[in-house]
Short mmCIF file of C-alpha atoms in Angstrom, two decimals:
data_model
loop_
_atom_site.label_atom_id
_atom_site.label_comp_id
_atom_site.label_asym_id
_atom_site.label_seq_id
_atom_site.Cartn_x
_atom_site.Cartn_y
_atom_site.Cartn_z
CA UNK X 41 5.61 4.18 -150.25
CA UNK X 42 6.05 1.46 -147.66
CA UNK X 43 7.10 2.59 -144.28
CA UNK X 44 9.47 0.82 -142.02
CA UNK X 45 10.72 2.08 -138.41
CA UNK X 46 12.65 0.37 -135.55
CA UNK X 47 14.99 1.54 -133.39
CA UNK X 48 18.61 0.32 -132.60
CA UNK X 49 21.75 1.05 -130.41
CA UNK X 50 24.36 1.06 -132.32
CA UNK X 51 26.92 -1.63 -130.84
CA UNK X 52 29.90 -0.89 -133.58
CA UNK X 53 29.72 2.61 -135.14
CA UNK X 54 31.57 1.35 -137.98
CA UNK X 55 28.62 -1.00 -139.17
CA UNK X 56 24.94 -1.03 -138.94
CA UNK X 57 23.32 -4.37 -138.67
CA UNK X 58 19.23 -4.32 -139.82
CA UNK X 59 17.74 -7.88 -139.18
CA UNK X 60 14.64 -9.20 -140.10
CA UNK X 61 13.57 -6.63 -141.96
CA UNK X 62 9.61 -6.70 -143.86
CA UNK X 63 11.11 -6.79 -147.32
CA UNK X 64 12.42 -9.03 -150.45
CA UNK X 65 15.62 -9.67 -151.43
CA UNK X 66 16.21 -7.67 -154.12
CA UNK X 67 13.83 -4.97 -153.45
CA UNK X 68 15.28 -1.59 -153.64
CA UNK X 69 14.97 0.63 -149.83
CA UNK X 70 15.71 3.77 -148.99
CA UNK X 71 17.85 4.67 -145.54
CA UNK X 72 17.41 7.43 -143.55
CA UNK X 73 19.56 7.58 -140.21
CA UNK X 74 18.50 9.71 -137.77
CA UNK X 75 19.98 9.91 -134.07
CA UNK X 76 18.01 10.53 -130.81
CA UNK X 77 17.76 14.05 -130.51
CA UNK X 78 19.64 13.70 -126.51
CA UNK X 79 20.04 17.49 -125.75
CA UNK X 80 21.94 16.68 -122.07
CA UNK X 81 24.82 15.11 -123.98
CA UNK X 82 24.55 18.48 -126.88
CA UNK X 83 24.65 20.24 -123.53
CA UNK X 84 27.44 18.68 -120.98
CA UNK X 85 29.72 18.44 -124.12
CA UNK X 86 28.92 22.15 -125.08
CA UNK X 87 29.71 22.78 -121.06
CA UNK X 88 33.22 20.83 -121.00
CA UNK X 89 34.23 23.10 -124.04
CA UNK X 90 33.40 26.09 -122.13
CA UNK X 91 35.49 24.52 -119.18
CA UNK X 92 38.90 24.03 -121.41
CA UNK X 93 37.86 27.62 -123.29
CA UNK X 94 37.98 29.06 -119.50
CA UNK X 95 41.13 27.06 -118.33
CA UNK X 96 43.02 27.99 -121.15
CA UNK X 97 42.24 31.70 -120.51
CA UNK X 98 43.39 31.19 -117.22
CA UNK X 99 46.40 29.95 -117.62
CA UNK X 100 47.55 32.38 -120.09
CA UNK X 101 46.56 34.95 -117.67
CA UNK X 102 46.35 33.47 -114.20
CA UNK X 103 44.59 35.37 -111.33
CA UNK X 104 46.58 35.50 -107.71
CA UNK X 105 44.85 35.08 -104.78
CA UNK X 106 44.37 38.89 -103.47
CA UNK X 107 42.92 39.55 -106.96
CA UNK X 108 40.22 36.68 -106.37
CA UNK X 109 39.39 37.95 -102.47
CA UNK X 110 38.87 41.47 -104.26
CA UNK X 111 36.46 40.59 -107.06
CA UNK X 112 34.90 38.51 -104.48
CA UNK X 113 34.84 41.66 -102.17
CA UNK X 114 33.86 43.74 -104.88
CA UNK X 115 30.67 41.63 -106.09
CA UNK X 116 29.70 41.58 -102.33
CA UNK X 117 29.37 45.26 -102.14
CA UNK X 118 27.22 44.94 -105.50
CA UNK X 119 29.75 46.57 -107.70
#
């Protein structure tokens, strides 16, 4: 088996354009599509869920502000 690798961006994620490519026309290939493994983006997009998950508590069940200055208070004095 023949082995091929170059990298691309993809410009249009509806199509995939492969130029110049080390083969005949007519020769059967085999594609295999993997994406850079970019664990910041897995990460911030993992974090903004968290953010809507914690908004959407909070506005179903939103805190005043003497209840804030107390669990403030309270994690002061270690409790």
């Amino acid at each position: 088996m023949n082995v091929y690798k170059t990298y691309i961006t993809i410009a249009d994620p509806k199509q995939l354009v492969l130029s110049d490519l080390p083969f005949k026309a007519g020769q059967k290939v085999e594609v295999i599509i993997l994406t850079e493994n970019n664990q910041r983006v897995t990460l911030a997009e993992e974090l903004k869920k968290l953010f809507h998950e914690i908004q959407a508590i909070h506005a179903d069940n939103p805190l005043t502000d003497e209840e804030i200055a107390a669990e403030i208070e309270a994690h002061r004095r270690g409790e």
